Coordinates of C-alpha atoms in Angstrom, one line a residue:
X1 CA 79.3 -35.8 46.9
X2 CA 77.2 -35.4 50.4
X3 CA 79.5 -34.5 53.2
X4 CA 78.9 -36.3 56.3
X5 CA 80.6 -36.3 59.7
X6 CA 82.0 -39.5 61.1
X7 CA 83.2 -40.8 57.0
X8 CA 86.9 -40.3 58.0
X9 CA 87.9 -43.4 60.2
X10 CA 90.9 -44.6 62.3
X11 CA 93.5 -45.4 59.5
X12 CA 91.3 -45.2 56.5
X13 CA 92.8 -42.3 55.2
X14 CA 96.1 -40.5 54.5
X15 CA 96.5 -37.1 56.3
X16 CA 96.1 -35.5 52.8
X17 CA 92.9 -36.4 52.3
X18 CA 91.7 -35.7 55.1
X19 CA 93.0 -32.4 54.8
X20 CA 90.9 -32.4 51.7
X21 CA 87.8 -33.6 53.7
X22 CA 88.0 -31.3 56.0
X23 CA 88.5 -28.4 53.6
X24 CA 85.3 -29.5 51.8
X25 CA 83.6 -29.8 55.2
X26 CA 84.2 -26.0 55.8
X27 CA 83.3 -24.9 52.2
X28 CA 79.5 -26.4 53.0
X29 CA 79.2 -24.7 55.9
X30 CA 76.8 -21.7 56.4
X31 CA 78.2 -18.1 56.8
X32 CA 79.5 -17.9 60.3
X33 CA 80.8 -21.1 60.8
X34 CA 84.5 -22.2 61.1
X35 CA 86.5 -25.2 61.5
X36 CA 89.6 -25.1 63.8
X37 CA 93.1 -26.6 62.8
X38 CA 91.8 -29.7 63.4
X39 CA 88.8 -29.4 61.2
X40 CA 86.6 -29.5 64.4
X41 CA 83.8 -27.0 64.0
X42 CA 83.3 -24.4 66.1
X43 CA 80.6 -21.1 65.9
X44 CA 83.4 -18.7 66.2
X45 CA 82.0 -15.1 65.8
X46 CA 78.5 -16.8 65.4
X47 CA 78.2 -17.9 68.9
X48 CA 74.7 -16.8 71.2
X49 CA 73.9 -13.8 72.9
X50 CA 73.8 -15.8 75.9
X51 CA 70.2 -17.1 76.3
X52 CA 70.5 -20.2 75.0
X53 CA 69.5 -22.1 78.4
X54 CA 66.8 -19.9 79.0
X55 CA 63.4 -21.0 79.5
X56 CA 63.3 -23.6 82.3
X57 CA 63.3 -26.7 80.4
X58 CA 66.9 -27.7 81.1
X59 CA 68.2 -29.6 77.9
X60 CA 66.1 -27.3 75.1
X61 CA 63.2 -28.6 73.2
X62 CA 65.0 -32.1 72.5
X63 CA 66.6 -32.6 75.8
X64 CA 69.8 -32.6 73.6
X65 CA 69.2 -35.9 72.4
X66 CA 71.1 -37.3 69.4
X67 CA 70.5 -35.8 66.0
X68 CA 71.4 -36.5 62.3
X69 CA 75.0 -35.1 61.5
X70 CA 75.0 -35.7 57.8
X71 CA 75.9 -32.3 56.2
X72 CA 74.2 -31.5 52.9
X73 CA 76.0 -32.1 49.3
X74 CA 78.8 -29.5 48.4
X75 CA 76.7 -28.4 45.3
X76 CA 77.2 -25.5 43.3
X77 CA 74.8 -23.4 41.5
X78 CA 75.3 -25.8 38.4
X79 CA 76.3 -29.3 39.9
X80 CA 78.7 -31.4 38.3
X81 CA 76.6 -34.9 36.5
X82 CA 78.1 -38.2 37.8
X83 CA 77.4 -41.6 37.2
X84 CA 75.3 -43.4 39.8
X85 CA 77.5 -46.8 41.0
X86 CA 74.3 -49.1 40.6
X87 CA 72.7 -47.8 37.6
X88 CA 75.1 -46.3 35.5
X89 CA 72.5 -43.4 35.0
X90 CA 73.9 -39.5 35.3
X91 CA 72.3 -37.6 37.9
X92 CA 73.0 -34.0 39.4
X93 CA 74.5 -34.0 43.1
X94 CA 72.5 -33.1 45.6
X95 CA 69.2 -33.2 43.8
X96 CA 67.6 -35.9 45.9
X97 CA 69.4 -34.1 49.3
X98 CA 67.3 -30.9 48.0
X99 CA 63.6 -32.8 47.9
X100 CA 61.2 -32.4 50.8
X101 CA 58.3 -34.5 51.1
X102 CA 55.0 -33.0 50.0
X103 CA 53.3 -32.8 53.3
X104 CA 56.2 -32.1 55.2
X105 CA 57.0 -29.2 53.2
X106 CA 53.5 -28.0 53.2
X107 CA 53.9 -28.1 57.2
X108 CA 57.1 -26.1 57.2
X109 CA 55.2 -23.4 55.2
X110 CA 52.5 -22.9 56.7
X111 CA 54.0 -22.7 60.1
X112 CA 55.7 -19.8 58.6
X113 CA 52.8 -18.0 57.4
X114 CA 51.2 -18.8 60.9
X115 CA 54.0 -16.7 62.3
X116 CA 54.3 -14.3 59.9
X117 CA 50.7 -12.9 61.0
X118 CA 51.1 -14.1 64.8
X119 CA 54.9 -12.6 65.4
X120 CA 55.9 -10.7 62.2
X121 CA 59.4 -9.6 64.1
X122 CA 60.3 -12.6 64.4
X123 CA 61.1 -13.4 60.7
X124 CA 61.1 -17.2 61.0
X125 CA 62.2 -18.6 57.7
X126 CA 60.3 -22.3 56.9
X127 CA 64.0 -23.0 55.7
X128 CA 65.0 -23.0 58.9
X129 CA 62.3 -25.4 60.1
X130 CA 63.2 -27.8 57.4
X131 CA 66.9 -27.6 58.4
X132 CA 65.7 -28.7 62.2
X133 CA 63.4 -31.2 60.0
X134 CA 66.3 -32.8 58.4
X135 CA 68.7 -33.3 61.3
X136 CA 66.0 -34.2 64.2
X137 CA 64.0 -37.0 61.9
X138 CA 65.3 -36.8 58.2
X139 CA 62.2 -34.9 57.5
X140 CA 59.5 -37.4 58.9
X141 CA 61.5 -40.5 57.8
X142 CA 61.3 -39.2 54.6
X143 CA 58.2 -38.2 54.5
X144 CA 56.2 -41.3 56.0
X145 CA 53.0 -39.5 57.0
X146 CA 49.2 -40.0 56.3
X147 CA 47.0 -37.3 54.9
X148 CA 46.9 -35.3 57.7
X149 CA 50.6 -35.0 58.6
X150 CA 50.8 -37.4 61.4
X151 CA 53.6 -39.9 61.1
X152 CA 52.5 -43.6 60.5
X153 CA 54.3 -44.9 63.7
X154 CA 56.1 -42.7 66.7
X155 CA 59.1 -41.5 66.2
X156 CA 61.2 -41.9 69.3
X157 CA 64.6 -40.8 70.4
X158 CA 66.6 -43.2 73.3
X159 CA 65.9 -43.1 76.7
X160 CA 67.2 -40.4 78.6
X161 CA 68.4 -42.3 81.1
X162 CA 71.9 -40.6 81.9
X163 CA 73.6 -43.3 80.1
X164 CA 75.3 -41.3 77.6
X165 CA 72.6 -38.8 77.3
X166 CA 70.7 -36.2 79.7
X167 CA 69.0 -37.5 82.7
X168 CA 65.6 -36.6 82.4
X169 CA 63.0 -38.8 84.3
X170 CA 59.5 -39.3 83.3
X171 CA 57.4 -36.3 83.5
X172 CA 54.3 -37.5 81.1
X173 CA 53.5 -41.4 82.3
X174 CA 54.4 -42.5 79.0
X175 CA 51.6 -40.6 77.4
X176 CA 53.6 -39.2 74.4
X177 CA 56.7 -41.5 74.4
X178 CA 55.3 -44.7 75.6
X179 CA 57.8 -44.8 78.6
X180 CA 56.8 -44.6 82.1
X181 CA 60.5 -44.6 83.3
X182 CA 62.6 -41.9 81.2
X183 CA 61.2 -39.3 78.8
X184 CA 62.1 -39.5 75.4
X185 CA 62.2 -36.9 72.5
X186 CA 59.2 -37.6 70.5
X187 CA 58.0 -36.6 66.7
X188 CA 59.5 -35.4 63.7
X189 CA 61.0 -32.0 65.5
X190 CA 62.1 -34.3 68.6
X191 CA 60.4 -32.3 71.6
X192 CA 61.1 -34.0 75.0
X193 CA 57.3 -34.7 76.5
X194 CA 57.7 -31.9 79.3
X195 CA 58.9 -29.3 76.7
X196 CA 55.8 -30.3 74.3
X197 CA 53.3 -30.1 77.5
X198 CA 53.5 -26.1 77.1
X199 CA 54.8 -25.4 73.8
X200 CA 52.6 -28.0 71.8
X201 CA 50.4 -26.4 68.9
X202 CA 47.5 -27.7 66.8
X203 CA 48.8 -26.9 63.4
X204 CA 46.3 -28.8 61.8
X205 CA 43.2 -27.5 62.9
X206 CA 41.8 -31.0 64.1
X207 CA 41.4 -30.0 68.0
X208 CA 44.7 -32.2 68.7
X209 CA 48.3 -31.1 69.6
X210 CA 50.3 -34.3 68.6
X211 CA 53.9 -34.2 68.7
X212 CA 53.8 -36.9 65.9
X213 CA 51.9 -35.0 63.7
X214 CA 54.4 -32.6 61.2
X215 CA 51.5 -29.7 61.4
X216 CA 51.3 -29.6 65.1
X217 CA 55.2 -29.9 65.8
X218 CA 56.3 -27.3 62.8
X219 CA 54.1 -25.0 64.5
X220 CA 55.3 -25.7 67.8
X221 CA 59.1 -25.6 67.1
X222 CA 58.4 -22.0 65.1
X223 CA 56.9 -20.8 68.3
X224 CA 59.8 -22.0 70.5
X225 CA 62.4 -20.5 68.0
X226 CA 60.5 -17.1 68.1
X227 CA 60.5 -16.8 72.3
X228 CA 62.1 -13.9 74.0
X229 CA 61.0 -11.3 71.2
X230 CA 63.7 -12.8 69.0
X231 CA 64.6 -11.2 65.2
X232 CA 65.8 -14.3 63.7
X233 CA 67.0 -12.2 60.5
X234 CA 69.7 -11.4 63.0
X235 CA 72.3 -14.0 62.9
X236 CA 73.2 -14.0 66.5
X237 CA 69.6 -14.2 67.5
X238 CA 69.2 -17.0 65.2
X239 CA 72.0 -19.0 66.7
X240 CA 71.0 -18.5 69.9
X241 CA 67.5 -19.6 69.2
X242 CA 69.2 -22.9 67.6
X243 CA 70.9 -23.5 70.8
X244 CA 68.0 -23.2 72.6
X245 CA 66.3 -25.9 70.6
X246 CA 69.6 -28.2 70.9
X247 CA 72.6 -26.8 73.5
X248 CA 75.7 -28.2 71.2
X249 CA 77.8 -26.0 68.5
X250 CA 77.8 -29.2 66.4
X251 CA 74.1 -29.0 66.2
X252 CA 74.1 -25.2 65.5
X253 CA 76.9 -25.9 62.5
X254 CA 74.8 -28.6 61.1
X255 CA 71.6 -27.1 61.0
X256 CA 73.1 -23.5 60.0
X257 CA 74.5 -26.0 56.7
X258 CA 71.3 -27.4 55.8
X259 CA 69.3 -23.7 56.2
X260 CA 72.1 -22.5 53.5
X261 CA 71.5 -25.4 51.3
X262 CA 67.7 -25.3 51.6
X263 CA 67.6 -21.6 50.9
X264 CA 69.3 -22.2 47.6
X265 CA 66.5 -24.1 46.6
X266 CA 64.4 -26.9 46.9
X267 CA 61.6 -28.8 45.3
X268 CA 58.8 -30.9 46.1
X269 CA 58.9 -34.9 46.2
X270 CA 56.1 -37.2 46.9
X271 CA 56.0 -38.4 50.6
X272 CA 57.7 -41.4 51.5
X273 CA 60.2 -40.6 49.2
X274 CA 62.8 -38.3 50.9
X275 CA 66.4 -39.3 51.3
X276 CA 67.3 -40.5 54.9
X277 CA 70.0 -39.4 56.8
X278 CA 72.5 -42.4 57.9
X279 CA 74.9 -41.0 60.4
X280 CA 73.7 -39.8 64.2
X281 CA 75.8 -37.8 67.0
X282 CA 74.8 -40.9 68.9
X283 CA 78.4 -42.6 69.5
X284 CA 76.8 -45.5 71.4
X285 CA 75.9 -48.6 69.0
X286 CA 73.6 -49.8 71.4
X287 CA 71.0 -46.8 71.3
X288 CA 68.9 -46.4 68.1
X289 CA 69.5 -42.9 66.2
X290 CA 66.0 -41.0 66.2
X291 CA 64.1 -42.0 64.0
X292 CA 65.8 -45.0 62.4
X293 CA 64.0 -48.2 62.7
X294 CA 66.5 -51.1 63.9
X295 CA 67.5 -53.6 60.8
X296 CA 66.9 -57.1 61.7
X297 CA 69.9 -59.0 62.0
X298 CA 71.0 -61.9 59.2
X299 CA 71.1 -65.3 60.9
X300 CA 74.6 -66.9 61.0
X301 CA 74.9 -69.5 58.3
X302 CA 76.2 -73.0 59.8
X303 CA 79.7 -74.7 59.1
X304 CA 79.4 -77.3 56.0
X305 CA 80.0 -81.0 57.8
X306 CA 83.0 -82.2 56.7
X307 CA 83.2 -84.7 54.0
X308 CA 83.9 -88.5 55.3
X309 CA 87.7 -89.5 54.3
X310 CA 87.6 -91.6 51.5
X311 CA 88.7 -95.6 52.0
X312 CA 87.1 -98.0 54.5
X313 CA 84.6 -100.4 53.7
X314 CA 81.8 -99.9 51.0
X315 CA 80.4 -96.7 50.2
X316 CA 79.6 -94.1 52.5
X317 CA 76.5 -92.2 52.5
X318 CA 77.1 -87.9 52.8
X319 CA 76.4 -87.0 55.9
X320 CA 73.2 -84.8 55.4
X321 CA 73.7 -81.1 55.4
X322 CA 71.5 -79.2 57.7
X323 CA 69.1 -76.4 56.3
X324 CA 70.2 -73.2 55.9
X325 CA 68.1 -71.0 58.1
X326 CA 66.7 -67.7 56.4
X327 CA 65.0 -65.0 57.8
X328 CA 61.7 -64.2 56.7
X329 CA 60.8 -62.0 54.2
X330 CA 59.8 -58.4 55.3
X331 CA 56.4 -57.7 54.3
X332 CA 56.0 -55.0 52.1
X333 CA 55.3 -52.0 53.1
X334 CA 51.2 -51.2 51.7
X335 CA 51.0 -47.8 49.9
X336 CA 49.5 -45.0 51.3
X337 CA 46.5 -44.0 50.2
X338 CA 48.1 -40.7 48.4
X339 CA 50.3 -43.0 46.8
X340 CA 47.2 -45.2 45.1
X341 CA 45.8 -41.7 43.6
X342 CA 46.0 -41.9 39.6
X343 CA 44.3 -38.6 38.8
X344 CA 41.4 -35.9 40.1
X345 CA 38.1 -35.8 38.2
X346 CA 35.6 -33.0 38.7
X347 CA 32.9 -33.4 41.4
X348 CA 29.9 -31.3 39.8
X349 CA 31.4 -27.8 40.4
X350 CA 29.0 -25.3 39.4
X351 CA 29.6 -21.7 37.9
X352 CA 32.1 -19.8 39.7
X353 CA 30.9 -16.3 39.1
X354 CA 30.5 -13.5 41.9
X355 CA 30.0 -9.4 41.8
X356 CA 33.1 -7.9 43.3
X357 CA 33.3 -7.9 47.0
X358 CA 30.8 -10.8 47.5
X359 CA 31.1 -14.7 48.3
X360 CA 31.1 -17.3 45.0
X361 CA 27.9 -19.3 44.9
X362 CA 29.2 -22.7 44.2
X363 CA 32.5 -24.0 45.4
X364 CA 35.1 -26.0 43.6
X365 CA 35.0 -29.8 44.1
X366 CA 37.1 -32.6 43.1
X367 CA 37.5 -36.3 43.7
X368 CA 40.6 -38.3 44.2
X369 CA 40.4 -41.4 42.2
X370 CA 42.7 -44.7 41.5
X371 CA 43.5 -46.1 38.1
X372 CA 40.1 -48.1 38.9
X373 CA 38.2 -44.8 38.9
X374 CA 37.3 -45.6 42.4
X375 CA 37.6 -42.7 45.2
X376 CA 40.3 -42.8 47.5
X377 CA 39.8 -41.4 51.0
X378 CA 42.1 -39.5 53.3
X379 CA 44.2 -37.9 50.6
X380 CA 45.2 -34.1 51.1
X381 CA 44.4 -32.1 48.0
X382 CA 45.5 -28.5 47.7
X383 CA 43.5 -25.8 46.2
X384 CA 45.5 -22.7 44.7
X385 CA 44.0 -19.2 43.7
X386 CA 46.4 -18.2 40.6
X387 CA 46.6 -15.1 38.7
X388 CA 45.9 -11.2 39.2
X389 CA 42.9 -11.2 41.7
X390 CA 42.4 -10.6 45.2
X391 CA 39.9 -12.8 45.6
X392 CA 40.9 -15.4 48.7
X393 CA 39.1 -18.4 50.1
X394 CA 36.9 -17.6 53.1
X395 CA 39.4 -17.0 55.9
X396 CA 41.6 -14.6 53.5
X397 CA 44.2 -17.2 52.4
X398 CA 44.9 -18.3 48.6
X399 CA 46.0 -21.5 49.5
X400 CA 43.8 -24.5 51.3
X401 CA 44.5 -28.0 51.8
X402 CA 41.4 -30.1 52.4
X403 CA 41.3 -34.1 53.0
X404 CA 39.3 -36.1 50.6
X405 CA 36.2 -37.8 52.6
X406 CA 35.1 -41.6 52.0
X407 CA 33.8 -40.9 49.0
X408 CA 37.2 -39.6 47.8
X409 CA 35.5 -35.8 47.5
X410 CA 37.3 -33.0 48.9
X411 CA 35.2 -29.4 48.6
X412 CA 37.5 -26.2 49.0
X413 CA 36.3 -23.4 51.1
X414 CA 34.3 -20.6 49.5
X415 CA 35.7 -18.2 47.5
X416 CA 35.3 -14.5 48.5
X417 CA 35.4 -12.0 45.4
X418 CA 37.6 -8.9 46.1
X419 CA 37.5 -5.8 44.1
X420 CA 39.7 -6.4 41.2
X421 CA 37.1 -7.7 38.3
X422 CA 37.9 -10.3 35.6
X423 CA 38.8 -14.0 35.3
X424 CA 41.4 -15.8 37.9
X425 CA 42.1 -19.4 37.9
X426 CA 41.7 -22.3 41.1
X427 CA 44.0 -25.1 40.6
X428 CA 43.5 -28.7 42.5
X429 CA 46.3 -31.1 42.7
X430 CA 47.2 -33.9 45.1
X431 CA 49.6 -33.2 47.9
X432 CA 52.2 -35.9 47.9
X433 CA 52.0 -36.9 44.2
X434 CA 53.3 -35.6 41.0
X435 CA 49.7 -35.6 39.0
X436 CA 48.3 -33.1 36.6
X437 CA 46.0 -30.8 38.5
X438 CA 42.4 -29.6 37.4
X439 CA 42.2 -25.7 36.7
X440 CA 39.0 -23.8 37.1
X441 CA 38.0 -20.4 36.0
X442 CA 36.0 -18.1 38.1
X443 CA 35.0 -14.8 37.1
X444 CA 34.8 -11.5 39.2
X445 CA 31.9 -8.9 37.8
X446 CA 31.8 -5.4 38.8
X447 CA 29.4 -4.1 41.7
X448 CA 26.0 -3.1 39.7
X449 CA 23.3 -1.2 40.6
X450 CA 19.7 -1.1 38.7
X451 CA 17.8 2.0 39.9
X452 CA 18.9 5.5 41.0
X453 CA 17.1 7.8 42.9
X454 CA 17.6 11.5 44.2
X455 CA 18.1 11.7 48.0
X456 CA 16.2 15.2 47.9
X457 CA 13.2 16.6 46.1
X458 CA 14.7 20.9 45.8
X459 CA 14.6 22.3 42.5
X460 CA 17.7 22.7 41.1
X461 CA 18.2 26.2 39.8
X462 CA 20.8 29.0 39.6
X463 CA 21.3 32.3 38.2
X464 CA 23.4 32.9 35.0
X465 CA 26.9 33.3 35.9
X466 CA 26.3 31.6 39.5
X467 CA 26.8 28.4 41.5
X468 CA 23.8 26.0 42.2
X469 CA 23.0 26.0 46.0
X470 CA 22.3 22.4 46.3
X471 CA 24.8 19.7 45.0
X472 CA 23.4 16.8 43.5
X473 CA 22.9 13.8 45.6
X474 CA 21.8 10.0 44.4
X475 CA 21.3 6.7 46.1
X476 CA 22.0 3.5 44.1
X477 CA 20.0 0.1 44.9
X478 CA 20.4 -3.0 43.1
X479 CA 17.4 -5.7 43.3
X480 CA 16.1 -3.5 46.3
X481 CA 19.3 -3.6 48.1
X482 CA 22.2 -0.8 49.1
X483 CA 24.6 -1.1 46.1
X484 CA 28.1 0.3 47.6
X485 CA 31.5 1.0 45.5
X486 CA 29.0 0.7 42.3
X487 CA 31.0 3.0 39.5
X488 CA 29.1 5.9 37.9
X489 CA 29.7 8.4 35.3
X490 CA 27.8 12.1 34.8
X491 CA 27.3 13.7 31.9
X492 CA 25.7 17.1 31.2
X493 CA 24.2 16.3 27.9
X494 CA 22.5 18.0 25.2
X495 CA 18.8 16.9 25.5
X496 CA 17.1 13.9 26.3
X497 CA 17.4 12.4 22.7
X498 CA 20.8 13.6 22.4
X499 CA 23.2 12.2 25.1
X500 CA 26.3 13.8 23.9
X501 CA 28.0 16.2 26.0
X502 CA 26.9 19.8 26.1
X503 CA 28.9 22.8 25.2
X504 CA 27.3 25.3 27.1
X505 CA 25.1 25.6 30.6
X506 CA 26.2 24.2 33.6
X507 CA 29.1 23.0 34.4
X508 CA 31.7 21.2 37.1
X509 CA 35.2 22.3 37.6
X510 CA 38.4 20.4 37.8
X511 CA 41.2 20.0 40.1
X512 CA 42.7 23.5 38.4
X513 CA 39.3 25.1 38.1
X514 CA 38.5 24.5 34.4
X515 CA 35.1 23.6 33.4
X516 CA 34.4 20.0 32.4
X517 CA 30.9 18.4 31.8
X518 CA 31.8 14.7 32.0
X519 CA 33.0 13.2 35.2
X520 CA 34.2 9.6 35.2
X521 CA 35.6 6.9 37.9
X522 CA 32.7 8.0 40.4
X523 CA 31.7 5.1 43.1
X524 CA 28.9 5.0 45.3
X525 CA 30.2 4.9 49.0
X526 CA 29.2 1.8 51.3
X527 CA 25.5 3.2 52.1
X528 CA 25.1 3.5 47.8
X529 CA 25.0 7.2 48.2
X530 CA 26.9 9.4 45.5
X531 CA 27.5 13.0 46.1
X532 CA 28.4 15.1 42.7
X533 CA 30.6 18.0 43.2
X534 CA 29.5 21.6 43.1
X535 CA 27.8 23.1 39.9
X536 CA 28.4 26.5 38.4
X537 CA 26.3 27.8 35.3
X538 CA 27.6 30.4 32.7
X539 CA 25.4 32.6 30.7
X540 CA 23.1 30.6 28.9
X541 CA 19.5 30.1 30.4
X542 CA 17.1 27.4 30.3
X543 CA 16.5 23.9 31.6
X544 CA 19.4 21.7 31.1
X545 CA 19.9 18.1 31.7
X546 CA 22.3 15.7 34.1
X547 CA 22.5 12.3 33.2
X548 CA 24.3 9.4 35.5
X549 CA 24.5 5.9 34.6
X550 CA 26.2 3.0 36.7
X551 CA 27.3 0.0 36.0
X552 CA 24.3 -2.7 35.7
X553 CA 22.2 -0.3 34.0
X554 CA 21.0 2.5 36.1
X555 CA 20.0 5.7 34.9
X556 CA 18.8 8.9 35.9
X557 CA 18.1 12.1 34.4
X558 CA 18.1 15.2 36.2
X559 CA 16.5 18.8 35.4
X560 CA 19.0 22.1 36.3
X561 CA 17.3 25.1 35.4
X562 CA 19.4 28.4 35.2
X563 CA 17.3 31.9 35.0
X564 CA 17.8 35.3 36.0
X565 CA 16.6 36.3 38.9
X566 CA 13.2 38.2 39.4
X567 CA 13.0 41.8 39.7

């Protein structure tokens, strides 16, 4: 079962049961997290190296706001099945908690990739962002975000008015948190406005830094954790970074527990279906937990009027019973655009073929459609390059995410071929839905040349047993343009009508100095130039032929003359 802080209430358990629960909590913790004799958590040897409060923002990124204290399930690699108390269906403990909403998960992984490029020494794992996102907002309220990653409604912590929390007077005139008197932690990663002002990032490329956007917030959290040239692969430095985010040992232990849990395996679930936490570090019932919507109270039922006593004259009409007030039925949450998608259709994608090193002329285009085959706008479509290839999308990425337009169409960035030739696949899927995708085959063909010419016109002559003074140098072009990096083969042939390798006359030497008359694996340089190794002559005299072929069909035959020196 899932372990939670706050589940052991006064008078509810015996000492023996409490001891078992404490042992279970301890077993679920990440390495370095311990419990004392009373079951309270402490960091032990995992205490930070002393910079937990540096940075000038006081209570860290969140102002030490409340956070969710739910712990991950005590899950083994092969979890034992248990029966659901509501349906009787056998389920695996922990499967639900391991699911992360698709857009939220995508935001964490994109933030990790950006930090890997900009701060490679930090070694930020996306699972750490997921752990913080879990305890701060329950993964953006279970993934209630739109196609761009913005929450459908702001996620706000309680007022930091000094009443049970830090005292942080308003710093943003309510711009981020809507409160002109006191600051509140904002968004999926619960940044206080004064920290967001300098730490905010644009993670989804829309030109804005929005703390309620999971892409922006995840990237900002990654940069915040990686400050001070930290290396998060070192446990003490990771602990310091977490405590700098929220200065609480219990917070550190909770985050490390989820980090360890997510490292053992996660899976993607549709947006809006993530598991919501239920326990907060906030002990004040008057203040809501971060990101938890208030639950409407149920009106009390009026007392039933007493029945008239029997007796007396005539029959007595019963006192009418007042109607029982009922709370209005909550309006159903409208489905998100992503939830209305039924399938993907091709949107006139052209033939995906390109020469190595060049851009593809066509782009992959798909259309997200409902069951009624109508285009669905504002849906995120992920394009992924699959296979043994070094082809990428423009910008060097192998994964690109595009939001559908008003007609429901999403077009992937242009594909750029690498040097590996052959076929690979581009797969299009809907982010946040478990639907079949569309696969497209793309082909990279070898570089080609259709013309070969000598760069000089000096006759190539040699005396028997000597070496040719000039090396053969050629230039390749394709449709009039330079043909760089084109594969070529050079062979000393018997005659113009017999292209088999000659067994006499001029020859090349291999690395061991042995005679060879065919060269393979030749490649023109970036300027299309191919310079052959030095040629040597044996004792045979006469006119000999050297033939060079390239990919694409270019052929050039060069004459070599071997004659005795004039007396």
